[in-house]
Every structure is written in structure tokens, then in C-alpha cells.
PDB file of C-alpha atoms and ligand atoms in Angstrom:
ATOM      1  CA  MET K  19      58.391-117.206 125.413  1.00 50.00           C
ATOM      2  CA  SER K  20      56.120-114.149 124.956  1.00 54.00           C
ATOM      3  CA  ALA K  21      56.339-112.022 121.757  1.00 54.00           C
ATOM      4  CA  GLN K  22      57.561-109.153 123.921  1.00 56.00           C
ATOM      5  CA  ALA K  23      60.438-111.183 125.350  1.00 59.00           C
ATOM      6  CA  SER K  24      61.552-112.452 121.899  1.00 71.00           C
ATOM      7  CA  ARG K  25      62.002-109.057 120.350  1.00 80.00           C
ATOM      8  CA  ARG K  26      65.446-108.071 119.361  1.00 93.00           C
ATOM      9  CA  MET K  27      67.283-104.833 120.021  1.00 97.00           C
ATOM     10  CA  VAL K  28      68.944-103.097 117.098  1.00 98.00           C
ATOM     11  CA  THR K  29      71.693-100.475 116.924  1.00 98.00           C
ATOM     12  CA  LEU K  30      71.149 -97.300 114.929  1.00 98.00           C
ATOM     13  CA  THR K  31      72.525 -93.752 114.750  1.00 98.00           C
ATOM     14  CA  ILE K  32      70.518 -90.471 114.890  1.00 98.00           C
ATOM     15  CA  ASN K  33      72.561 -87.381 113.957  1.00 98.00           C
ATOM     16  CA  GLY K  34      75.761 -89.409 114.716  1.00 98.00           C
ATOM     17  CA  GLN K  35      74.710 -90.608 118.156  1.00 98.00           C
ATOM     18  CA  THR K  36      74.417 -94.303 118.763  1.00 98.00           C
ATOM     19  CA  TYR K  37      71.177 -95.701 120.241  1.00 98.00           C
ATOM     20  CA  GLN K  38      69.826 -99.176 121.026  1.00 98.00           C
ATOM     21  CA  ALA K  39      66.088 -99.687 120.227  1.00 98.00           C
ATOM     22  CA  ASP K  40      63.490-102.346 120.151  1.00 97.00           C
ATOM     23  CA  GLU K  41      63.347-103.608 116.570  1.00 96.00           C
ATOM     24  CA  GLN K  42      59.558-102.712 116.454  1.00 95.00           C
ATOM     25  CA  ALA K  43      60.060 -99.111 117.300  1.00 97.00           C
ATOM     26  CA  THR K  44      59.830 -96.258 114.757  1.00 98.00           C
ATOM     27  CA  VAL K  45      62.552 -93.845 114.122  1.00 98.00           C
ATOM     28  CA  LEU K  46      60.302 -91.087 115.612  1.00 98.00           C
ATOM     29  CA  GLN K  47      59.695 -93.109 118.834  1.00 98.00           C
ATOM     30  CA  VAL K  48      63.410 -93.592 119.364  1.00 98.00           C
ATOM     31  CA  ALA K  49      64.236 -89.878 118.592  1.00 98.00           C
ATOM     32  CA  GLN K  50      61.474 -88.649 120.989  1.00 98.00           C
ATOM     33  CA  LYS K  51      62.652 -91.023 123.718  1.00 98.00           C
ATOM     34  CA  HIS K  52      66.157 -89.543 123.529  1.00 98.00           C
ATOM     35  CA  GLY K  53      65.055 -85.936 123.199  1.00 98.00           C
ATOM     36  CA  VAL K  54      65.868 -85.487 119.467  1.00 98.00           C
ATOM     37  CA  ASP K  55      63.476 -82.930 118.111  1.00 97.00           C
ATOM     38  CA  ILE K  56      61.575 -83.852 114.910  1.00 98.00           C
ATOM     39  CA  PRO K  57      58.563 -81.655 114.033  1.00 98.00           C
ATOM     40  CA  THR K  58      55.185 -83.526 113.925  1.00 98.00           C
ATOM     41  CA  LEU K  59      51.668 -82.587 113.412  1.00 97.00           C
ATOM     42  CA  CYS K  60      49.682 -85.734 112.704  1.00 97.00           C
ATOM     43  CA  TYR K  61      51.389 -88.125 115.159  1.00 97.00           C
ATOM     44  CA  HIS K  62      49.951 -89.147 118.539  1.00 96.00           C
ATOM     45  CA  PRO K  63      51.389 -92.141 120.532  1.00 95.00           C
ATOM     46  CA  ALA K  64      47.894 -93.346 121.339  1.00 94.00           C
ATOM     47  CA  VAL K  65      46.899 -94.255 117.717  1.00 95.00           C
ATOM     48  CA  ALA K  66      48.536 -95.902 114.796  1.00 93.00           C
ATOM     49  CA  PRO K  67      50.677 -93.616 112.629  1.00 94.00           C
ATOM     50  CA  TYR K  68      48.771 -92.102 109.588  1.00 93.00           C
ATOM     51  CA  ALA K  69      51.760 -90.285 108.107  1.00 95.00           C
ATOM     52  CA  SER K  70      49.694 -87.446 106.555  1.00 95.00           C
ATOM     53  CA  CYS K  71      51.520 -84.235 107.484  1.00 97.00           C
ATOM     54  CA  ARG K  72      54.987 -85.426 106.240  1.00 97.00           C
ATOM     55  CA  LEU K  73      56.641 -82.900 108.523  1.00 98.00           C
ATOM     56  CA  CYS K  74      58.527 -85.573 110.322  1.00 98.00           C
ATOM     57  CA  VAL K  75      60.674 -86.473 107.322  1.00 98.00           C
ATOM     58  CA  VAL K  76      64.192 -87.596 107.957  1.00 98.00           C
ATOM     59  CA  GLU K  77      67.114 -88.857 105.884  1.00 98.00           C
ATOM     60  CA  ALA K  78      67.517 -92.594 106.470  1.00 98.00           C
ATOM     61  CA  THR K  79      70.673 -94.427 105.165  1.00 98.00           C
ATOM     62  CA  LEU K  80      70.666 -98.241 105.169  1.00 97.00           C
ATOM     63  CA  ARG K  81      73.183-100.432 103.353  1.00 96.00           C
ATOM     64  CA  GLY K  82      74.643 -97.446 101.524  1.00 96.00           C
ATOM     65  CA  ARG K  83      71.252 -96.133 100.154  1.00 97.00           C
ATOM     66  CA  THR K  84      69.871 -92.844 101.430  1.00 98.00           C
ATOM     67  CA  ARG K  85      66.152 -92.144 101.248  1.00 98.00           C
ATOM     68  CA  ILE K  86      63.752 -89.486 102.533  1.00 98.00           C
ATOM     69  CA  VAL K  87      61.223 -91.236 104.884  1.00 98.00           C
ATOM     70  CA  VAL K  88      58.523 -90.228 107.340  1.00 98.00           C
ATOM     71  CA  SER K  89      60.015 -91.069 110.729  1.00 98.00           C
ATOM     72  CA  CYS K  90      56.648 -91.696 112.507  1.00 98.00           C
ATOM     73  CA  ALA K  91      56.048 -94.673 110.339  1.00 97.00           C
ATOM     74  CA  TYR K  92      59.551 -95.779 109.510  1.00 98.00           C
ATOM     75  CA  PRO K  93      60.878 -98.795 111.509  1.00 97.00           C
ATOM     76  CA  VAL K  94      64.271 -98.827 112.919  1.00 98.00           C
ATOM     77  CA  ALA K  95      66.824-101.380 111.518  1.00 98.00           C
ATOM     78  CA  GLU K  96      70.193-102.643 112.424  1.00 98.00           C
ATOM     79  CA  GLY K  97      72.838-100.240 111.103  1.00 98.00           C
ATOM     80  CA  LEU K  98      70.356 -97.546 110.104  1.00 98.00           C
ATOM     81  CA  ALA K  99      71.779 -94.028 110.097  1.00 98.00           C
ATOM     82  CA  VAL K 100      69.296 -91.194 110.471  1.00 98.00           C
ATOM     83  CA  GLU K 101      69.768 -87.504 109.968  1.00 98.00           C
ATOM     84  CA  THR K 102      66.991 -85.213 111.197  1.00 98.00           C
ATOM     85  CA  ASP K 103      68.189 -81.708 110.426  1.00 97.00           C
ATOM     86  CA  THR K 104      69.803 -81.304 107.010  1.00 98.00           C
ATOM     87  CA  PRO K 105      69.387 -78.432 104.475  1.00 98.00           C
ATOM     88  CA  ARG K 106      67.491 -80.840 102.228  1.00 98.00           C
ATOM     89  CA  LEU K 107      64.969 -81.688 105.136  1.00 98.00           C
ATOM     90  CA  HIS K 108      64.686 -77.943 105.860  1.00 98.00           C
ATOM     91  CA  ARG K 109      63.701 -77.237 102.266  1.00 98.00           C
ATOM     92  CA  ILE K 110      61.097 -79.953 102.297  1.00 98.00           C
ATOM     93  CA  ARG K 111      59.649 -78.789 105.610  1.00 98.00           C
ATOM     94  CA  ARG K 112      59.580 -75.202 104.516  1.00 98.00           C
ATOM     95  CA  THR K 113      57.573 -76.103 101.451  1.00 98.00           C
ATOM     96  CA  LEU K 114      55.091 -78.162 103.550  1.00 98.00           C
ATOM     97  CA  LEU K 115      54.733 -75.389 106.075  1.00 98.00           C
ATOM     98  CA  GLU K 116      53.917 -72.971 103.177  1.00 97.00           C
ATOM     99  CA  LEU K 117      51.219 -75.390 102.187  1.00 97.00           C
ATOM    100  CA  TYR K 118      49.906 -75.648 105.715  1.00 97.00           C
ATOM    101  CA  LEU K 119      49.925 -71.818 106.050  1.00 97.00           C
ATOM    102  CA  ALA K 120      47.634 -71.708 103.071  1.00 97.00           C
ATOM    103  CA  GLN K 121      45.412 -74.656 104.322  1.00 96.00           C
ATOM    104  CA  ALA K 122      45.136 -73.577 107.927  1.00 97.00           C
ATOM    105  CA  PRO K 123      46.252 -69.986 108.360  1.00 96.00           C
ATOM    106  CA  GLY K 124      44.196 -69.698 111.566  1.00 97.00           C
ATOM    107  CA  ALA K 125      46.187 -72.384 113.362  1.00 98.00           C
ATOM    108  CA  GLN K 126      48.662 -70.955 115.730  1.00 97.00           C
ATOM    109  CA  ARG K 127      50.723 -74.169 115.901  1.00 97.00           C
ATOM    110  CA  VAL K 128      51.188 -73.993 112.201  1.00 97.00           C
ATOM    111  CA  ARG K 129      52.256 -70.443 112.307  1.00 97.00           C
ATOM    112  CA  GLU K 130      54.655 -71.176 115.107  1.00 97.00           C
ATOM    113  CA  LEU K 131      56.219 -74.084 113.298  1.00 97.00           C
ATOM    114  CA  ALA K 132      56.453 -72.115 110.126  1.00 98.00           C
ATOM    115  CA  ALA K 133      58.166 -69.290 111.888  1.00 97.00           C
ATOM    116  CA  GLN K 134      60.644 -71.727 113.437  1.00 97.00           C
ATOM    117  CA  TYR K 135      61.643 -72.681 109.792  1.00 97.00           C
ATOM    118  CA  GLY K 136      61.630 -68.993 108.666  1.00 97.00           C
ATOM    119  CA  VAL K 137      58.364 -69.229 106.818  1.00 97.00           C
ATOM    120  CA  THR K 138      56.134 -66.264 107.421  1.00 94.00           C
ATOM    121  CA  GLU K 139      54.076 -66.131 104.203  1.00 95.00           C
ATOM    122  CA  THR K 140      52.823 -68.574 101.586  1.00 96.00           C
ATOM    123  CA  ARG K 141      52.818 -68.659  97.763  1.00 96.00           C
ATOM    124  CA  PHE K 142      49.751 -70.800  97.809  1.00 96.00           C
ATOM    125  CA  ALA K 143      46.121 -69.657  97.678  1.00 95.00           C
ATOM    126  CA  VAL K 144      44.456 -69.145 101.005  1.00 95.00           C
ATOM    127  CA  ARG K 145      40.819 -70.238 100.917  1.00 91.00           C
ATOM    128  CA  ASP K 146      39.691 -69.314 104.402  1.00 95.00           C
ATOM    129  CA  PRO K 147      41.911 -67.110 106.648  1.00 96.00           C
ATOM    130  CA  LYS K 148      40.214 -68.565 109.760  1.00 96.00           C
ATOM    131  CA  GLU K 149      40.646 -72.208 108.855  1.00 97.00           C
ATOM    132  CA  LYS K 150      42.504 -74.236 111.496  1.00 98.00           C
ATOM    133  CA  CYS K 151      42.183 -77.857 110.287  1.00 98.00           C
ATOM    134  CA  ILE K 152      45.172 -79.413 108.570  1.00 97.00           C
ATOM    135  CA  LEU K 153      43.304 -82.595 107.792  1.00 96.00           C
ATOM    136  CA  CYS K 154      45.683 -84.744 109.835  1.00 96.00           C
ATOM    137  CA  GLY K 155      42.828 -87.165 110.746  1.00 96.00           C
ATOM    138  CA  LEU K 156      43.887 -87.438 114.411  1.00 97.00           C
ATOM    139  CA  CYS K 157      40.368 -86.583 115.619  1.00 97.00           C
ATOM    140  CA  GLU K 158      38.846 -89.211 113.387  1.00 97.00           C
ATOM    141  CA  ARG K 159      41.340 -91.949 114.382  1.00 96.00           C
ATOM    142  CA  VAL K 160      41.047 -91.341 118.118  1.00 96.00           C
ATOM    143  CA  CYS K 161      37.151 -91.369 117.862  1.00 96.00           C
ATOM    144  CA  ALA K 162      37.319 -94.611 115.974  1.00 96.00           C
ATOM    145  CA  GLU K 163      40.322 -96.453 117.389  1.00 95.00           C
ATOM    146  CA  LEU K 164      40.252 -95.446 120.990  1.00 94.00           C
ATOM    147  CA  ILE K 165      36.666 -94.409 121.775  1.00 94.00           C
ATOM    148  CA  GLY K 166      35.003 -96.846 119.434  1.00 93.00           C
ATOM    149  CA  ARG K 167      32.393 -94.476 118.160  1.00 92.00           C
ATOM    150  CA  SER K 168      33.572 -93.433 114.627  1.00 94.00           C
ATOM    151  CA  GLY K 169      31.337 -90.267 114.945  1.00 95.00           C
ATOM    152  CA  ILE K 170      33.379 -88.313 112.370  1.00 97.00           C
ATOM    153  CA  SER K 171      35.181 -89.186 109.151  1.00 96.00           C
ATOM    154  CA  PHE K 172      36.764 -87.705 106.070  1.00 97.00           C
ATOM    155  CA  ALA K 173      34.432 -86.663 103.236  1.00 97.00           C
ATOM    156  CA  TYR K 174      34.853 -85.267  99.741  1.00 96.00           C
ATOM    157  CA  ARG K 175      38.156 -85.013  97.739  1.00 94.00           C
ATOM    158  CA  GLY K 176      40.670 -82.323  96.793  1.00 91.00           C
ATOM    159  CA  VAL K 177      40.187 -78.918  98.249  1.00 89.00           C
ATOM    160  CA  GLU K 178      36.736 -79.868  99.476  1.00 93.00           C
ATOM    161  CA  ARG K 179      38.110 -82.561 101.736  1.00 95.00           C
ATOM    162  CA  LYS K 180      37.079 -82.201 105.404  1.00 96.00           C
ATOM    163  CA  VAL K 181      36.423 -84.139 108.562  1.00 97.00           C
ATOM    164  CA  THR K 182      32.697 -84.175 109.350  1.00 97.00           C
ATOM    165  CA  PRO K 183      29.895 -86.093 111.040  1.00 97.00           C
ATOM    166  CA  PRO K 184      27.778 -88.196 108.550  1.00 95.00           C
ATOM    167  CA  PHE K 185      26.000 -86.151 105.899  1.00 95.00           C
ATOM    168  CA  GLU K 186      27.404 -82.946 107.550  1.00 95.00           C
ATOM    169  CA  GLU K 187      24.575 -83.011 110.131  1.00 96.00           C
ATOM    170  CA  PRO K 188      25.209 -82.356 113.776  1.00 96.00           C
ATOM    171  CA  LEU K 189      26.980 -85.257 115.414  1.00 96.00           C
ATOM    172  CA  LYS K 190      24.370 -87.415 117.078  1.00 92.00           C
ATOM    173  CA  ASN K 191      26.312 -90.371 118.790  1.00 89.00           C
ATOM    174  CA  CYS K 192      28.852 -88.150 120.524  1.00 95.00           C
ATOM    175  CA  LEU K 193      29.827 -89.294 124.023  1.00 95.00           C
ATOM    176  CA  GLY K 194      31.184 -85.831 124.961  1.00 95.00           C
ATOM    177  CA  CYS K 195      34.515 -87.499 125.989  1.00 94.00           C
ATOM    178  CA  GLY K 196      36.452 -84.549 124.456  1.00 94.00           C
ATOM    179  CA  ALA K 197      39.226 -86.924 123.090  1.00 96.00           C
ATOM    180  CA  CYS K 198      39.089 -85.146 119.672  1.00 97.00           C
ATOM    181  CA  VAL K 199      39.462 -81.753 121.355  1.00 97.00           C
ATOM    182  CA  PHE K 200      42.399 -83.018 123.336  1.00 96.00           C
ATOM    183  CA  VAL K 201      44.332 -84.576 120.361  1.00 97.00           C
ATOM    184  CA  CYS K 202      43.694 -81.942 117.686  1.00 98.00           C
ATOM    185  CA  PRO K 203      47.148 -80.371 117.070  1.00 97.00           C
ATOM    186  CA  THR K 204      45.836 -77.043 115.814  1.00 97.00           C
ATOM    187  CA  GLY K 205      42.921 -76.138 118.010  1.00 97.00           C
ATOM    188  CA  ALA K 206      40.458 -76.791 115.229  1.00 98.00           C
ATOM    189  CA  VAL K 207      38.144 -78.745 117.559  1.00 98.00           C
ATOM    190  CA  VAL K 208      36.784 -76.834 120.623  1.00 97.00           C
ATOM    191  CA  GLU K 209      34.363 -77.598 123.423  1.00 96.00           C
ATOM    192  CA  LYS K 210      32.159 -75.265 125.409  1.00 95.00           C
ATOM    193  CA  LEU K 211      30.527 -76.135 128.624  1.00 92.00           C
ATOM    194  CA  GLY K 212      27.084 -74.746 129.056  1.00 91.00           C
ATOM    195  CA  ALA K 213      24.742 -75.073 131.917  1.00 88.00           C
ATOM    196  CA  GLU K 214      22.952 -78.107 130.524  1.00 92.00           C
ATOM    197  CA  VAL K 215      24.911 -79.204 127.508  1.00 95.00           C
ATOM    198  CA  LEU K 216      28.490 -79.672 126.328  1.00 96.00           C
ATOM    199  CA  GLU K 217      29.011 -78.355 122.944  1.00 97.00           C
ATOM    200  CA  ILE K 218      31.774 -79.627 120.577  1.00 97.00           C
ATOM    201  CA  GLU K 219      32.471 -77.708 117.385  1.00 97.00           C
ATOM    202  CA  PRO K 220      32.825 -78.011 114.455  1.00 97.00           C
ATOM    203  CA  TRP K 221      30.836 -81.235 114.834  1.00 97.00           C
ATOM    204  CA  GLY K 222      27.649 -79.475 116.018  1.00 96.00           C
ATOM    205  CA  ALA K 223      27.543 -82.014 118.964  1.00 97.00           C
ATOM    206  CA  ARG K 224      25.235 -81.014 121.941  1.00 96.00           C
ATOM    207  CA  VAL K 225      25.763 -83.499 124.646  1.00 95.00           C
ATOM    208  CA  PRO K 226      23.307 -83.265 127.632  1.00 95.00           C
ATOM    209  CA  LEU K 227      25.024 -82.974 130.994  1.00 95.00           C
ATOM    210  CA  ALA K 228      24.079 -85.302 133.856  1.00 93.00           C
ATOM    211  CA  THR K 229      23.552 -83.652 137.202  1.00 92.00           C
ATOM    212  CA  CYS K 230      24.768 -84.593 140.745  1.00 92.00           C
ATOM    213  CA  ARG K 231      21.970 -86.535 142.454  1.00 90.00           C
ATOM    214  CA  VAL K 232      22.677 -84.685 145.711  1.00 91.00           C
ATOM    215  CA  CYS K 233      23.215 -80.962 144.838  1.00 91.00           C
ATOM    216  CA  GLY K 234      22.075 -80.787 141.170  1.00 90.00           C
ATOM    217  CA  GLU K 235      25.394 -79.480 139.880  1.00 89.00           C
ATOM    218  CA  PRO K 236      26.545 -80.730 136.358  1.00 88.00           C
ATOM    219  CA  VAL K 237      28.839 -83.789 136.780  1.00 89.00           C
ATOM    220  CA  GLY K 238      29.698 -84.550 133.154  1.00 90.00           C
ATOM    221  CA  PRO K 239      28.369 -85.689 129.807  1.00 93.00           C
ATOM    222  CA  ALA K 240      25.413 -88.110 130.471  1.00 92.00           C
ATOM    223  CA  ALA K 241      26.309 -90.439 127.523  1.00 92.00           C
ATOM    224  CA  ALA K 242      29.910 -90.723 128.644  1.00 91.00           C
ATOM    225  CA  LEU K 243      28.885 -91.552 132.306  1.00 91.00           C
ATOM    226  CA  GLU K 244      26.372 -94.193 131.051  1.00 90.00           C
ATOM    227  CA  GLU K 245      29.033 -95.817 128.956  1.00 89.00           C
ATOM    228  CA  ILE K 246      31.505 -95.853 131.840  1.00 89.00           C
ATOM    229  CA  ALA K 247      28.795 -97.265 134.179  1.00 89.00           C
ATOM    230  CA  GLU K 248      28.090-100.065 131.602  1.00 89.00           C
ATOM    231  CA  LYS K 249      31.706-100.860 131.302  1.00 88.00           C
ATOM    232  CA  LEU K 250      32.288-100.868 135.011  1.00 90.00           C
ATOM    233  CA  GLN K 251      29.046-102.867 135.483  1.00 90.00           C
ATOM    234  CA  VAL K 252      27.770-100.385 138.124  1.00 87.00           C
ATOM    235  CA  ASP K 253      24.545 -98.493 138.333  1.00 84.00           C
ATOM    236  CA  THR K 254      24.869 -95.115 136.677  1.00 82.00           C
ATOM    237  CA  GLU K 255      23.341 -93.498 139.798  1.00 82.00           C
ATOM    238  CA  ARG K 256      26.585 -94.391 141.631  1.00 80.00           C
ATOM    239  CA  LEU K 257      28.512 -92.124 139.218  1.00 85.00           C
ATOM    240  CA  LEU K 258      26.118 -89.231 139.578  1.00 89.00           C
ATOM    241  CA  LEU K 259      27.957 -87.407 142.318  1.00 88.00           C
ATOM    242  CA  CYS K 260      29.864 -84.159 141.812  1.00 87.00           C
ATOM    243  CA  ALA K 261      33.432 -83.971 143.311  1.00 85.00           C
ATOM    244  CA  ARG K 262      32.195 -81.997 146.362  1.00 88.00           C
ATOM    245  CA  CYS K 263      29.405 -84.265 147.275  1.00 89.00           C
ATOM    246  CA  ARG K 264      31.614 -87.327 146.609  1.00 85.00           C
ATOM    247  CA  ARG K 265      34.143 -85.802 149.085  1.00 86.00           C
ATOM    248  CA  GLN K 266      31.431 -85.138 151.674  1.00 86.00           C
ATOM    249  CA  GLN K 267      30.027 -88.605 151.292  1.00 81.00           C
ATOM    250  CA  HIS K 268      33.449 -90.159 151.486  1.00 76.00           C
ATOM    251  CA  GLY K 269      34.207 -87.992 154.561  1.00 76.00           C
ATOM    252  CA  GLY K 270      30.978 -88.980 156.250  1.00 70.00           C
ATOM    253  CA  GLU K 271      31.690 -92.699 155.634  1.00 68.00           C
ATOM    254  CA  LEU K 272      35.294 -92.224 156.945  1.00 66.00           C
ATOM    255  CA  ALA K 273      34.008 -90.515 160.080  1.00 70.00           C
ATOM    256  CA  ARG K 274      31.354 -93.261 160.640  1.00 70.00           C
ATOM    257  CA  SER K 275      33.880 -96.059 160.180  1.00 69.00           C
ATOM    258  CA  SER K 276      36.465 -94.426 162.521  1.00 71.00           C
ATOM    259  CA  ARG K 277      33.795 -93.862 165.101  1.00 72.00           C
ATOM    260  CA  ARG K 278      32.777 -97.618 164.870  1.00 71.00           C
ATOM    261  CA  ASP K 279      36.588 -98.520 165.206  1.00 70.00           C
ATOM    262  CA  ARG K 280      36.974 -96.281 168.280  1.00 72.00           C
ATOM    263  CA  GLU K 281      33.902 -97.810 169.911  1.00 73.00           C
ATOM    264  CA  LYS K 282      35.261-101.311 169.160  1.00 73.00           C
ATOM    265  CA  LEU K 283      38.643-100.417 170.677  1.00 69.00           C
ATOM    266  CA  ALA K 284      36.998 -98.810 173.748  1.00 72.00           C
ATOM    267  CA  GLY K 285      34.894-101.944 174.190  1.00 69.00           C
ATOM    268  CA  ARG K 286      38.062-104.140 174.152  1.00 63.00           C
ATOM    269  CA  ALA K 287      40.053-101.890 176.554  1.00 55.00           C
ATOM    270  CA  SER K 288      37.513-101.655 179.252  1.00 50.00           C
ATOM    271  CA  PRO K 289      35.288-104.741 179.621  1.00 51.00           C
ATOM    272  CA  ALA K 290      31.606-104.007 180.113  1.00 46.00           C
ATOM    273  CA  PRO K 291      30.839-103.469 183.814  1.00 44.00           C
ATOM    274  CA  THR K 292      29.215-106.473 185.462  1.00 42.00           C
ATOM    275  CA  LEU K 293      26.284-106.313 187.832  1.00 41.00           C
ATOM    276  CA  GLU K 294      27.327-107.653 191.296  1.00 37.00           C
TER     277      GLU K 294
HETATM  278  S1  SF4 X 330      40.115 -81.172 113.243  1.00 88.50           S
HETATM  279 FE1  SF4 X 330      42.136 -81.209 114.224  1.00 88.50          FE
HETATM  280  S2  SF4 X 330      42.554 -83.366 114.624  1.00 88.50           S
HETATM  281 FE2  SF4 X 330      40.823 -83.252 113.197  1.00 88.50          FE
HETATM  282  S3  SF4 X 330      41.739 -83.446 111.134  1.00 88.50           S
HETATM  283 FE3  SF4 X 330      41.564 -81.282 111.537  1.00 88.50          FE
HETATM  284  S4  SF4 X 330      43.539 -80.703 112.536  1.00 88.50           S
HETATM  285 FE4  SF4 X 330      43.433 -82.898 112.591  1.00 88.50          FE
HETATM  286  S1  FES X 331      54.040 -86.823 112.106  1.00 88.50           S
HETATM  287 FE1  FES X 331      54.867 -88.212 110.688  1.00 88.50          FE
HETATM  288  S2  FES X 331      53.759 -87.736 108.916  1.00 88.50           S
HETATM  289 FE2  FES X 331      52.833 -86.437 110.410  1.00 88.50          FE
END
């Protein structure tokens, strides 16, 4: 029997509603599946939970004992009772959001979440009013766990802590895949498409763009295309076609094959004339 098939289902409640869930699910996964809103910043379903932002805290009661836990990393259990929206949780989230407003006042997502909880200013010292990074580590985890590059990582401690390429030098081994841009919850990572390079900041990455072998238009980051070609075991040249030229080539091939089909059919329908 496969491991998947042998998994048990458990029964739990979230805000008084009863749900069945796979015993390996987390409270956050079950809540999200059933449309129960729990605020998150550092969670992404594609990578393992890191539980750094703590915003997803809930009250979990099991066997008569209630604890505050982070729902993105807390597994469900038979008989678990979860509350996601109590005054105690609001107090914790408000304090956290005040801290994030000081840490990343430039992040719109942080300001929106804070406003949702009635927090519009912070008691804590703001170091950089433009800062957007909340040090959630999603960019680092995605680069390491999904893309397999580990181009960026945490450096320093305390208030100096940051995510950076090695030695704070411009990132050299970047594929230009843009995964870090996509997952960053606060818009702290941005990409800019130039005529010849893709720039990704704040990593200082400059990834040369490959061009279409027919029309010369940029088709994508050269390093990413090379990696895809290697994984697909095809010649990189085959990927160097822009969407328009790919369509035209595909259209041409279709037209040629349908002409061949028509000629074949015509040949079958009317036998070749014979010489008397
Ligand atoms: S850059 Fe974005 S994804 Fe990376 S740690 Fe900062 S907030 Fe998180
Ligand atoms: S989403 Fe759970 S700790 Fe950040």
C-alpha cells in the first residue's frame, strides 16, 4: 500500500466548524482550503514552512490545553479545536504589524494588513522609510529549494540581517527565472527587462537575454533557456524562437502537412490516369 493511501483522516474544528483533513496537513492548509482567512506573509505552498512572520498565529486546543501556535507549521490532530480570530490573536497580530511597519514601512502589503488590524503607526524605530523587505526568507527558500541555485542567503545578525548574494556582490549565477520576484510578498524584489539584459534588484543580477534566431527579438534569459534545454535534452537552438516566429513556423508546418494530406486524399480518390 502506498504511503499516500495509508494516511488517516482526522476531524478538527476551526472557529466551531467541523472539518475532515489529511493527518499530514497543517492547520493553515485546512483553513485555506475551506476559505477561512488567516493572515500570512512568509508562507508559500511551494516551499516548506519557515514560520518567521508569526502572523498566522491561531489558538489551538487539544486535550483541554490551549496554546498559541503558528498555523502554517502546526499539524492537524484528531479532536483539535482551532480559533483564528480572537481578541488575544488580534493583540499579537497588531504588535507584529507594528514591528513590520517599522521594519518595512515601504511595503504596501504590510501597510494594508496593518490597516486591516487598525494599525496605522508604529512605536518602534524606523531605520529606512523605503525598506520593503520583512526578512521572510521566501526568496531564499525558493531559489534554493525549487530552482536549485542558492544564489541568495541571509547574512549578518540583529538589525543588520538581510538577504543578499554572497559577499554582497552582484549576483553572478542567476538564471533570471524571476521566481524570487514572484514569491516576494512585499514587492522588495523587482525585475526590469532591458533590451539586452534582465535586471533583478536588489541582487544586482544582470542576466543576458537570448534572441530569436529568426527575427532577433529577445526571447528570455539565456541562462534559463540553457538550463531548460539541458533538462529537456534538446539543443538550445530549438528554444531560440520568439512567440511570433514560433507561431509562424508552426503555421507553416501545419500548412505543409495539410497540403500533403490533401494530396494524399486526392491521389486515393481519383486513381492516376493510365495511358491506353
Ligand atoms: S526580499 Fe521579499 S521574499 Fe526575500 S526575504 Fe525580503 S520580503 Fe521575503
Ligand atoms: S505564515 Fe506562518 S509564520 Fe508566516
